[in-house]
Amino acid sequence: MANIRDLAKEAGVSVSTVSRVLNGYPYVSEEKRKAVWEAVEKLNYTKNIQAVHLAKGRTMIVGVMLPYIHHPYFSAVIEGISKEALRYGYQLLLFQTNYDVERELEALERLRMKQMDGLIVCSHEVGWEIFDAYQEEAPIVLCEQVTEYDFFTVYIDHYQAFAKALHYLVKKGHRRIGYCIGRRTGPNSQAREAAYQDVLRDVGVTPQRQWIFDGCLFLEDGKRVIEQWMAMEERPSALLVTSDQVAAGIVLEARRIGVRIPEELTIIGFDNDPLAEMLGITTVALPHFTLGEKAFRLLHHWLETGNVPRKQEELPTRLVVRATG
Amino acid sequence: MANIRDLAKEAGVSVSTVSRVLNGYPYVSEEKRKAVWEAVEKLNYTKNIQAVHLAKGRTMIVGVMLPYIHHPYFSAVIEGISKEALRYGYQLLLFQTNYDVERELEALERLRMKQMDGLIVCSHEVGWEIFDAYQEEAPIVLCEQVTEYDFFTVYIDHYQAFAKALHYLVKKGHRRIGYCIGRRTGPNSQAREAAYQDVLRDVGVTPQRQWIFDGCLFLEDGKRVIEQWMAMEERPSALLVTSDQVAAGIVLEARRIGVRIPEELTIIGFDNDPLAEMLGITTVALPHFTLGEKAFRLLHHWLETGNVPRKQEELPTRLVVRATG
DNA sequence: TTGTACGCGTTATCAC
DNA sequence: GTGATAACGCGTACAA
C-alpha cells in the first residue's frame, strides 16, 4: 500500500507538502497541489487512519457501553447517540456487556488505552467508584442518576416518574397498588422502589411483598404476571409496569383470558412505545432517544472544550392517560 | 502518560524486553519480568492501542453497516454479530447510514483506511459494483442475496420464504392475495415481489396494483393498511405482511374496528416476533440473530485464513401456523 | 511557500 | 536471554 512518502516521491514534493494538500491547508502552490492529487490517483492512495490517530492522539471515536442492543430501551438510546455522533463527525464503538463485570472493565480498559476519546455508559453493573477512578483519565458520561459521586450525567428521574404515576393512581382511589420491575439491582429500579415505598407510606398503605413482580423485561413476561395476579388472594387493583412491552403482554393476555382492564386491573406502563398507543395503554413517556442525544452532546462538549465542570442533566417525563388506567 | 520507553528506563531493561513481558513471550528471566511489572504498577502504565494497531497492521475491529439500529430486524442481526465478535475478541464499529449513499461510501472509505479489518453490510443503497470494487482491498460480508456478483454472503432466501407462504395461502383456497412491503428498492423486497408475481401467475391470478401496500415498516403502518383495505372495492382475502410488527398493527386495528381475522382477512407475517406469538399471528420465522452470527463467522474465517474462496450461505425459514391464517 | 527532521508508542528483526 | 534499531504512516514544529 502506498504511503505518504511514496506520494511525495511520485509528486516530486516533500511529505509535509503532501500532508498539507491532503488536509486542505493553504499556502501550497497550485501546481504542487495538483501534482499531489495526481499522485494520489495514480498510486490509488488512501490515508491510514490508525497512523493519523497515533500522530494526533485523538480518534474521533466514542465508546458506547450497554448490556444489550436488541431491546427497545437501549436501541432507542443508541439511536440518539448515533444521530448526534454522526452530526459531529464521531464514530461509535460498541461494547455489549450483558451486565458482565469483566466486559465492563474491558471497556474501561480500552478507554485507558485510548482506543476512543470518551465513553458513554448506558447501564452497568460495576460500582460507581470504578467509574470515578477511570474518569480521572478519560471522559465518561453516564446515563443514570447518581448522587454519591460527581459525574457527567444525563438521566431520567425515575423516582419522580414513578411517584407521578403512583399519585395519579392514589387520586383515582387505588390503594392495592403493585408494580413490575426488570433487574432490581439497577439504579433505575432502586429509584422506582424508593418512590413506591415513599408514596405508599404517605397514604398509609402497607405494600405486600407479592405485589412486586420481578424479572419483567420482555413482552412474554407480561403473560406470567397476569397469571400470577390471577392466582392471588388479595389482588392489586393497579400495576405500574416496567415498560410498555411488558404492559402490552399483560393487557393482551388479560384480554385473552377475560380479565377486564381497567375495571378489574388498572395498568400503567412506561416508555410511550407505539405499542402502548395502539393498545390504549396509559403510560409515562420517557425520552430515551433524547437521552442518547444529550449524552453524546455532553460528552462532545467535554471533548471539545476540555474543561471538566461536572454536570447533571435531568430529562422530563410525562403521564399519558389512555384507556387502561 | 507513561510509554514503553519510560517503563524500560524504570525497570532498567530494554524496550524489547518490556514488550516481551507485556505480551507474555517466553525467554525472559524471572527477575526482569518482575521488574517490568513493578514499573507498570509504579508508572500506572497502559498500552496505547493505536500504536499497537499501527505496528501490527490489524485492529481486531469489524465494521457494521446498517441503516437504523432502533428496528427489530437490525437490532437482532447486530446482536448476533456482537455475540460472535465478543467470542473471537473483536470489537464492533457502527456505521448507521439511514440508507444515505454518502454515509455508505464513508463507511467503505474507512475500510480502505484500515480503520477496521473487515465490514459486515446488513443493508444498503449503493450498487453492488461499488462493493465489488472495495472488496478487492478488504474483506466484506453481505447479509443479502446477490446473484450477479461474487461475494461473501449470508442471507435469508426471501423468494422461497414468500413463495412458501403464498403456496400455503393458495392451497387454502385464497386467490385475492395482497402483500405489504417496506422499501421496494431493497433486494429482499425485490425477491418478495418476484415470488409474488411468479406464484400468482402460476395459479392464474392477475395481481391488482392496489393489493400491494408500500411503505410498511412499523406497527403504526398496520393501522393505515387496514384502513385502506376497508375502503377497497375488491378486497384481498389474505395479506402477506412485511414484518410481524406491521402484522400486529393490522391485527390489533382490525380487532378494534371489528374486522374478523382470519374469516374476513387472513394475515401472515414475517420474523416470528414474540408479539406474533402473543397475538396468534401466523408467520414465517426468519433467523435474524443467526444471520448476524453467521455473517461474523464468515468474515472471521476470511480474516483469519486470509483466503478468498467466495462463499454463499443460505439460511432456512419456517412457516409457523397460528390463528390468523 | 516549501522541506527537514522528529515525535507518536508499539512491534519485529537482527545481532550478540 | 537481551538489547539496538528499524519499521508502521502521518502530523507538525522549525528552519529556510
XYZ file of C-alpha atoms (C1' of nucleotides) in Angstrom:
682
model
C 0.000 0.000 0.000
C 1.266 3.417 -0.943
C 2.083 5.760 1.895
C 2.669 9.442 2.196
C 6.328 9.109 1.293
C 5.567 7.278 -1.907
C 3.229 10.098 -2.772
C 5.926 12.666 -2.087
C 8.362 10.887 -4.331
C 5.823 10.445 -7.089
C 4.716 14.068 -6.963
C 8.235 15.383 -6.536
C 7.494 17.235 -3.307
C 8.132 16.750 0.378
C 5.975 14.733 2.727
C 4.865 17.824 4.565
C 3.575 19.327 1.354
C 1.685 16.129 0.699
C 0.252 16.290 4.177
C -0.778 19.900 3.665
C -2.540 19.116 0.420
C -4.261 16.074 1.847
C -5.576 18.053 4.766
C -6.524 21.126 2.777
C -4.079 23.578 4.291
C -3.401 26.858 2.482
C -0.016 28.105 1.277
C 0.574 25.394 -1.282
C 1.147 26.346 -4.891
C -1.478 25.255 -7.328
C 0.899 23.142 -9.370
C 2.188 21.142 -6.414
C -1.292 20.676 -5.161
C -2.251 19.270 -8.496
C 0.803 17.044 -8.638
C -0.061 15.570 -5.270
C -3.636 14.777 -6.234
C -2.405 13.176 -9.412
C -0.064 11.014 -7.404
C -2.966 10.077 -5.143
C -4.886 8.928 -8.186
C -2.009 7.124 -9.755
C -0.950 5.221 -6.659
C -4.503 4.631 -5.519
C -3.570 6.087 -2.178
C -5.647 6.074 0.975
C -4.708 7.611 4.255
C -4.045 5.135 7.036
C -6.324 6.307 9.783
C -4.506 4.420 12.508
C -1.392 6.431 11.856
C -3.437 9.599 11.995
C -4.869 8.576 15.327
C -1.452 7.871 16.720
C 0.039 11.101 15.481
C -2.854 13.260 16.619
C -3.543 11.476 19.855
C -7.246 11.510 19.054
C -9.506 9.000 17.409
C -12.827 10.778 16.968
C -14.337 7.587 18.285
C -16.722 7.355 21.199
C -17.417 4.121 23.021
C -20.912 3.054 23.998
C -21.316 0.615 26.837
C -24.636 -1.183 27.111
C -25.887 -4.585 28.227
C -27.942 -5.487 25.163
C -28.721 -3.949 21.826
C -31.807 -5.906 20.902
C -34.013 -4.124 23.381
C -36.337 -1.180 22.735
C -34.856 0.941 25.508
C -31.206 0.597 24.578
C -31.672 0.644 20.863
C -33.521 3.950 21.239
C -30.740 5.417 23.352
C -28.069 4.320 20.942
C -30.050 5.672 18.025
C -29.964 9.074 19.712
C -26.257 8.811 20.383
C -25.634 7.695 16.828
C -27.523 10.585 15.334
C -25.517 13.173 17.223
C -22.226 11.362 16.717
C -22.777 11.449 13.007
C -23.508 15.132 13.145
C -20.263 15.938 14.880
C -18.165 13.546 12.844
C -17.597 10.924 15.505
C -17.756 7.158 15.156
C -19.269 4.706 17.592
C -17.541 1.709 19.091
C -19.906 -0.751 20.698
C -19.323 -2.515 23.988
C -22.045 -5.022 24.679
C -21.603 -6.236 28.229
C -24.616 -8.388 29.124
C -24.061 -6.868 32.566
C -20.908 -8.926 32.845
C -18.421 -7.110 35.065
C -15.445 -8.465 33.136
C -16.715 -6.929 29.950
C -17.455 -3.642 31.593
C -13.919 -3.483 32.884
C -12.640 -4.406 29.439
C -14.476 -1.412 28.003
C -12.970 0.862 30.623
C -9.511 -0.517 29.926
C -9.994 0.209 26.241
C -10.749 3.759 27.217
C -7.458 3.978 29.095
C -5.697 2.511 26.074
C -7.009 5.498 24.161
C -8.941 3.380 21.735
C -11.640 6.003 21.978
C -11.774 9.594 23.128
C -14.630 9.075 25.556
C -17.240 6.647 26.777
C -20.995 6.751 27.205
C -22.331 4.295 29.744
C -25.971 3.376 29.195
C -26.252 0.872 32.014
C -23.821 -1.073 34.122
C -23.101 -3.455 36.925
C -19.748 -2.393 38.412
C -19.667 0.141 41.217
C -19.589 3.880 40.772
C -16.179 4.072 42.410
C -14.687 2.222 39.456
C -16.056 4.763 37.023
C -14.880 7.517 39.282
C -11.333 6.212 39.041
C -11.367 5.844 35.266
C -12.960 9.220 34.915
C -9.686 10.756 36.044
C -8.042 9.520 32.886
C -10.680 9.977 30.225
C -14.134 11.470 29.727
C -17.096 9.352 30.764
C -20.762 10.249 30.570
C -23.340 8.186 32.422
C -26.998 7.758 31.522
C -28.210 7.029 35.029
C -28.782 9.160 38.033
C -26.088 9.017 40.684
C -25.925 11.064 43.821
C -22.872 9.969 45.759
C -20.274 10.706 43.103
C -19.597 13.629 40.888
C -20.148 12.590 37.292
C -21.215 13.883 33.943
C -24.730 12.515 33.797
C -27.876 12.694 31.748
C -30.768 10.851 33.267
C -34.455 10.319 33.577
C -35.679 10.850 37.112
C -37.326 7.502 37.641
C -38.235 8.380 41.201
C -40.348 11.302 40.067
C -41.762 9.415 37.119
C -42.844 6.553 39.336
C -44.151 8.865 42.039
C -46.136 10.786 39.471
C -47.870 7.647 38.273
C -48.460 6.471 41.842
C -50.057 9.738 42.885
C -52.290 9.525 39.874
C -53.426 6.071 40.928
C -53.934 7.090 44.536
C -56.000 10.043 43.428
C -58.197 7.686 41.444
C -58.829 5.767 44.623
C -56.381 2.870 44.285
C -54.788 1.507 47.419
C -53.708 -2.002 46.482
C -51.011 -0.948 44.029
C -48.301 -3.278 42.757
C -45.505 -2.948 40.261
C -43.346 -4.895 37.821
C -39.627 -4.410 37.591
C -36.743 -5.635 35.418
C -33.456 -6.020 37.264
C -33.871 -4.978 40.855
C -30.221 -4.035 41.277
C -30.127 -1.243 38.704
C -30.275 2.370 39.895
C -33.437 2.976 37.909
C -35.172 0.108 39.658
C -33.905 1.289 43.013
C -35.341 4.722 42.367
C -38.671 3.210 41.425
C -38.697 1.068 44.518
C -37.918 4.055 46.724
C -40.758 6.046 45.180
C -43.080 3.123 45.719
C -42.208 2.787 49.392
C -42.409 6.526 49.992
C -45.722 7.173 48.288
C -47.463 4.159 49.767
C -46.216 5.053 53.223
C -47.536 8.582 52.770
C -51.015 7.325 52.002
C -50.864 4.818 54.811
C -50.771 1.627 52.773
C -48.515 -1.271 53.701
C -47.207 -2.742 50.462
C -47.370 -6.512 50.163
C -44.368 -8.435 49.033
C -46.278 -10.352 46.363
C -47.455 -7.128 44.740
C -43.968 -6.760 43.328
C -43.257 -8.730 40.155
C -39.582 -9.211 39.461
C -37.737 -10.139 36.269
C -40.137 -8.377 33.921
C -38.188 -7.428 30.837
C -39.992 -8.588 27.742
C -43.447 -8.884 26.271
C -43.681 -12.531 27.295
C -43.141 -11.663 30.931
C -46.456 -9.852 30.967
C -48.231 -13.134 30.451
C -46.593 -14.576 33.540
C -47.552 -11.521 35.556
C -51.234 -11.761 34.787
C -51.180 -15.470 35.563
C -49.624 -14.808 38.948
C -52.066 -11.999 39.515
C -54.986 -14.326 38.818
C -53.735 -16.815 41.373
C -53.524 -14.258 44.166
C -55.830 -13.982 47.151
C -55.676 -10.240 47.579
C -55.088 -8.879 44.109
C -53.712 -5.432 43.444
C -56.201 -3.202 41.673
C -53.456 -1.434 39.757
C -49.985 -2.199 38.430
C -47.150 0.042 37.388
C -45.291 -1.899 34.728
C -41.575 -1.855 33.833
C -42.100 -0.991 30.217
C -44.859 -0.766 27.663
C -43.665 -4.024 26.160
C -44.402 -5.851 29.391
C -47.579 -3.848 29.867
C -48.685 -4.911 26.402
C -48.062 -8.505 27.352
C -50.266 -8.069 30.396
C -53.040 -6.316 28.513
C -53.128 -8.829 25.668
C -53.123 -11.843 27.922
C -55.738 -10.221 30.144
C -57.975 -9.728 27.134
C -57.455 -13.283 26.106
C -58.433 -14.777 29.424
C -61.224 -12.288 30.032
C -59.768 -10.034 32.696
C -61.336 -6.615 32.235
C -58.928 -3.706 32.068
C -59.132 -1.219 33.674
C -62.218 -2.326 35.612
C -60.562 -5.260 37.334
C -56.970 -4.207 36.888
C -55.554 -0.826 36.031
C -52.318 -0.824 34.051
C -49.769 1.945 33.631
C -46.688 1.335 31.536
C -43.508 3.273 30.841
C -41.813 4.473 27.643
C -44.711 5.529 25.431
C -43.954 2.822 22.943
C -46.033 2.806 19.716
C -47.485 -0.453 21.009
C -48.865 1.414 24.028
C -50.619 3.883 21.795
C -52.035 1.107 19.670
C -53.362 -0.770 22.684
C -54.552 2.321 24.520
C -52.166 1.761 27.408
C -51.772 4.609 29.873
C -48.081 5.246 30.193
C -45.332 7.531 31.402
C -43.491 8.804 28.345
C -39.714 8.502 28.759
C -37.375 10.356 26.390
C -34.911 7.576 25.543
C -33.906 8.939 22.186
C -33.304 12.365 23.682
C -31.310 10.750 26.452
C -28.894 9.383 23.880
C -28.672 12.681 22.063
C -27.977 14.663 25.202
C -25.471 12.132 26.466
C -23.464 12.471 23.299
C -23.643 16.242 23.355
C -22.435 16.364 26.904
C -19.513 14.131 26.072
C -18.821 16.133 22.960
C -18.705 19.332 24.920
C -16.247 17.787 27.312
C -14.071 16.524 24.479
C -14.056 19.799 22.584
C -13.624 22.258 25.410
C -11.527 20.012 27.599
C -12.839 21.521 30.801
C -14.369 19.300 33.403
C -17.240 21.159 35.016
C -19.190 18.233 36.414
C -22.705 18.459 35.184
C -26.013 16.684 35.589
C -28.939 16.996 33.277
C -32.386 15.739 34.109
C -34.915 14.854 31.434
C -38.641 15.411 31.901
C -41.293 12.700 31.831
C -44.967 12.962 31.018
C -48.001 10.937 32.032
C -50.066 9.958 29.001
C -53.529 8.880 30.077
C -55.269 6.372 27.849
C -57.766 3.573 28.277
C -56.009 1.205 30.692
C -55.734 3.496 33.656
C 1.242 9.230 30.048
C 3.974 6.705 30.530
C 5.070 4.794 27.466
C 7.060 1.667 26.874
C 10.374 3.544 26.970
C 9.601 5.027 30.354
C 8.914 1.527 31.542
C 12.201 0.294 30.157
C 14.109 3.036 31.938
C 12.274 2.458 35.201
C 12.799 -1.286 35.110
C 16.370 -0.998 33.910
C 15.796 -3.125 30.803
C 15.367 -2.548 27.089
C 12.107 -1.749 25.351
C 12.174 -5.091 23.634
C 12.235 -6.866 26.946
C 9.375 -4.731 28.133
C 7.405 -5.617 25.039
C 8.127 -9.293 25.556
C 6.940 -9.192 29.122
C 3.847 -7.207 28.269
C 2.885 -9.675 25.585
C 3.735 -12.781 27.555
C 6.596 -14.051 25.428
C 8.936 -16.657 26.881
C 12.695 -16.337 27.251
C 12.665 -13.530 29.777
C 14.318 -14.010 33.153
C 12.039 -14.020 36.116
C 13.699 -11.038 37.748
C 13.400 -8.792 34.704
C 9.847 -9.879 34.216
C 9.107 -8.865 37.759
C 10.928 -5.565 37.382
C 8.832 -4.721 34.351
C 5.538 -5.455 36.073
C 6.621 -3.369 39.013
C 7.370 -0.495 36.707
C 3.943 -0.941 35.137
C 2.392 -0.593 38.568
C 4.532 2.313 39.600
C 4.048 4.370 36.467
C 0.401 3.394 36.106
C 1.130 2.329 32.581
C -1.403 1.363 29.930
C -0.645 0.203 26.460
C -1.650 2.608 23.711
C -3.791 0.511 21.449
C -3.480 2.873 18.499
C 0.236 2.293 18.378
C -0.347 -1.443 18.518
C -2.745 -1.195 15.610
C -0.276 0.780 13.562
C 2.589 -1.547 14.273
C 0.623 -4.724 13.707
C -1.382 -3.502 10.759
C -4.506 -5.012 12.338
C -7.168 -3.551 14.536
C -9.328 -6.509 15.601
C -12.227 -4.235 14.767
C -15.070 -5.112 12.441
C -17.367 -2.500 10.950
C -21.117 -2.967 10.789
C -23.056 -1.033 8.198
C -26.793 -0.725 8.736
C -29.491 1.852 8.062
C -31.044 2.005 11.543
C -30.419 0.446 14.883
C -33.762 1.039 16.520
C -35.551 -1.586 14.498
C -36.308 -5.175 15.488
C -34.742 -6.658 12.384
C -31.429 -4.846 12.524
C -31.030 -4.899 16.246
C -31.435 -8.681 16.135
C -28.824 -9.016 13.408
C -26.360 -6.839 15.240
C -26.963 -8.736 18.449
C -25.902 -11.890 16.640
C -22.842 -10.206 15.204
C -21.966 -8.781 18.586
C -22.172 -12.105 20.326
C -19.763 -13.763 17.933
C -17.443 -10.779 17.798
C -17.094 -10.908 21.542
C -16.324 -14.574 21.401
C -13.480 -14.091 18.987
C -12.115 -10.969 20.627
C -13.234 -8.468 18.025
C -14.793 -5.061 18.561
C -17.643 -3.531 16.614
C -17.612 -0.170 14.925
C -21.043 1.064 13.977
C -21.927 2.763 10.709
C -25.500 3.939 10.731
C -26.341 5.062 7.227
C -30.074 5.794 7.087
C -29.707 4.460 3.545
C -27.769 7.596 2.683
C -25.303 6.821 -0.088
C -22.792 9.335 1.218
C -22.613 7.560 4.528
C -22.317 4.176 2.947
C -19.382 5.395 0.921
C -17.878 6.907 4.044
C -18.012 3.500 5.718
C -16.317 1.895 2.735
C -13.630 4.576 2.745
C -12.984 3.877 6.410
C -12.457 0.284 5.467
C -9.823 1.305 2.944
C -8.202 3.484 5.568
C -7.762 0.318 7.584
C -9.827 1.611 10.453
C -11.238 -1.884 10.659
C -10.173 -5.272 9.400
C -13.435 -6.050 7.669
C -17.005 -4.927 7.136
C -20.395 -6.531 7.511
C -23.114 -4.935 5.431
C -26.604 -5.518 6.778
C -28.467 -3.467 4.203
C -27.506 -0.825 1.707
C -28.407 1.525 -1.066
C -25.312 1.831 -3.281
C -24.839 -0.589 -6.145
C -23.160 -3.978 -5.888
C -20.406 -2.856 -8.216
C -19.170 -0.440 -5.580
C -18.870 -3.200 -3.016
C -17.201 -5.351 -5.591
C -14.512 -2.729 -6.047
C -13.880 -2.249 -2.337
C -13.859 -5.967 -1.809
C -10.591 -6.101 -3.674
C -8.932 -4.182 -0.887
C -10.548 -5.522 2.241
C -12.928 -8.248 3.395
C -16.640 -7.525 3.107
C -19.517 -9.802 4.032
C -23.027 -9.023 2.863
C -26.269 -10.041 4.536
C -28.372 -10.012 1.423
C -28.681 -12.338 -1.501
C -26.905 -11.249 -4.643
C -26.601 -13.191 -7.824
C -24.716 -11.066 -10.330
C -21.547 -10.592 -8.329
C -19.304 -12.893 -6.434
C -19.459 -12.012 -2.755
C -19.167 -13.476 0.670
C -22.819 -13.607 1.637
C -25.134 -14.916 4.288
C -28.758 -14.452 3.504
C -32.327 -15.444 4.003
C -33.942 -16.578 0.793
C -36.862 -14.213 0.778
C -38.074 -15.528 -2.531
C -38.550 -19.004 -1.120
C -39.942 -17.702 2.159
C -42.520 -15.621 0.358
C -43.337 -18.379 -2.118
C -43.796 -20.824 0.738
C -46.354 -18.576 2.410
C -48.094 -17.910 -0.908
C -48.448 -21.569 -1.712
C -49.887 -22.130 1.707
C -52.494 -19.458 1.058
C -53.302 -20.759 -2.401
C -53.741 -24.241 -1.009
C -56.217 -22.866 1.492
C -58.206 -21.500 -1.390
C -57.131 -17.865 -1.446
C -56.906 -16.139 -4.796
C -57.156 -12.443 -3.964
C -53.809 -12.214 -2.188
C -52.060 -8.948 -1.432
C -48.902 -8.014 0.413
C -47.249 -5.267 2.422
C -43.681 -4.208 1.834
C -41.145 -1.825 3.398
C -38.746 -0.260 0.929
C -39.455 -1.548 -2.551
C -35.919 -0.972 -3.763
C -34.181 -3.381 -1.404
C -33.123 -6.802 -2.686
C -35.269 -8.524 -0.099
C -38.328 -6.669 -1.313
C -37.437 -7.398 -4.905
C -37.206 -11.079 -4.115
C -40.588 -10.990 -2.430
C -42.123 -9.176 -5.345
C -40.696 -11.705 -7.799
C -42.102 -14.594 -5.768
C -45.455 -12.864 -5.689
C -45.577 -12.368 -9.424
C -44.405 -15.898 -10.137
C -46.732 -17.717 -7.799
C -49.806 -15.730 -8.762
C -49.079 -16.208 -12.431
C -48.747 -19.943 -11.868
C -52.181 -20.135 -10.330
C -53.655 -17.914 -12.992
C -54.400 -14.850 -10.892
C -53.751 -11.349 -12.163
C -52.488 -9.334 -9.210
C -54.074 -5.933 -8.719
C -51.928 -2.915 -8.145
C -53.835 -1.820 -5.062
C -53.254 -5.166 -3.366
C -49.703 -4.051 -2.738
C -49.191 -1.824 0.280
C -45.948 0.116 0.208
C -44.013 1.849 2.981
C -44.959 -0.613 5.704
C -42.172 -0.565 8.255
C -43.603 -0.075 11.707
C -46.507 -1.113 13.899
C -48.372 2.079 13.098
C -48.297 1.340 9.397
C -50.547 -1.642 10.008
C -53.314 0.676 11.013
C -53.090 2.514 7.718
C -53.158 -0.768 5.809
C -56.389 -1.975 7.371
C -57.983 1.401 6.757
C -57.034 1.260 3.093
C -58.216 -2.308 2.935
C -61.611 -1.307 4.338
C -62.017 1.359 1.695
C -61.375 -1.007 -1.200
C -63.953 -2.329 -3.646
C -62.411 -5.714 -4.253
C -60.618 -6.575 -1.051
C -57.884 -9.168 -0.842
C -58.849 -12.121 1.321
C -55.278 -12.564 2.537
C -52.210 -10.407 3.129
C -48.545 -11.279 3.452
C -47.124 -8.635 5.730
C -43.603 -7.160 5.805
C -42.960 -7.989 9.412
C -44.796 -9.190 12.487
C -44.718 -5.662 13.837
C -46.777 -4.413 10.921
C -48.916 -7.549 11.047
C -49.599 -6.853 14.712
C -50.689 -3.357 13.803
C -53.106 -4.778 11.283
C -54.486 -7.402 13.634
C -54.947 -5.016 16.538
C -56.645 -2.348 14.470
C -58.800 -4.990 12.793
C -59.964 -6.199 16.181
C -60.694 -2.672 17.226
C -62.878 -1.838 14.268
C -64.476 -5.259 14.145
C -62.868 -6.879 11.130
C -62.788 -10.619 11.762
C -59.443 -12.302 11.301
C -58.961 -14.743 9.665
C -62.564 -15.051 8.485
C -62.637 -11.772 6.567
C -58.916 -11.293 6.183
C -56.114 -13.785 6.586
C -52.815 -12.408 7.829
C -49.347 -13.900 7.577
C -46.404 -12.007 8.983
C -42.646 -12.482 8.914
C -39.974 -12.767 11.618
C -41.672 -14.777 14.348
C -41.547 -11.876 16.751
C -42.731 -12.542 20.327
C -45.587 -10.206 19.514
C -46.720 -12.605 16.789
C -46.828 -15.465 19.229
C -48.743 -13.379 21.733
C -51.303 -12.335 19.148
C -51.523 -15.710 17.476
C -50.234 -14.394 14.174
C -49.267 -16.953 11.561
C -45.790 -16.080 10.431
C -42.688 -17.145 8.575
C -39.880 -17.417 11.106
C -36.727 -15.662 9.917
C -33.400 -16.318 11.650
C -32.136 -12.760 12.074
C -29.986 -13.449 15.077
C -28.399 -16.416 13.333
C -27.862 -14.267 10.275
C -25.702 -11.922 12.334
C -23.803 -14.790 13.912
C -23.059 -16.465 10.613
C -22.090 -13.213 8.969
C -19.490 -12.583 11.600
C -18.167 -16.111 11.435
C -17.787 -15.901 7.702
C -15.897 -12.646 7.978
C -13.820 -14.066 10.786
C -12.852 -17.043 8.688
C -11.799 -14.740 5.912
C -9.754 -12.602 8.266
C -8.017 -15.497 9.962
C -7.271 -17.700 6.996
C -6.777 -14.903 4.516
C -8.023 -16.963 1.614
C -10.815 -15.675 -0.512
C -12.976 -18.596 -1.549
C -16.186 -16.784 -2.370
C -18.964 -18.317 -0.419
C -22.703 -18.018 -0.033
C -24.695 -19.359 2.839
C -28.440 -19.606 2.804
C -30.480 -19.693 5.981
C -33.684 -21.708 6.306
C -37.117 -20.289 7.085
C -40.107 -21.957 8.641
C -43.833 -21.348 8.382
C -45.433 -21.132 11.818
C -49.167 -21.576 11.548
C -51.249 -19.876 14.200
C -54.681 -18.307 14.419
C -54.578 -15.559 11.812
C -54.104 -17.668 8.731
C 5.658 28.603 0.042
C 8.491 24.501 0.930
C 11.410 20.946 3.109
C 13.844 18.593 7.057
C 13.566 16.110 11.000
C 11.456 14.452 14.791
C 7.544 12.630 17.614
C 3.537 9.450 18.349
C 4.051 4.213 21.030
C 4.497 -0.274 19.716
C 6.167 -4.484 17.344
C 9.560 -7.079 14.776
C 14.186 -8.193 13.142
C 18.517 -8.882 13.969
C 22.853 -9.355 16.195
C 25.039 -10.581 20.342
C 18.042 -14.109 27.220
C 18.773 -9.416 25.893
C 19.227 -5.004 23.530
C 19.685 -1.703 19.483
C 17.237 -0.190 15.874
C 14.310 -0.115 12.058
C 9.782 -0.194 10.644
C 4.472 1.271 10.889
C 2.373 6.076 8.418
C 1.240 10.507 9.498
C 1.403 15.308 11.699
C 3.970 19.316 12.702
C 7.456 22.477 14.760
C 11.036 24.792 12.898
C 14.030 26.422 9.648
C 14.748 28.231 5.280
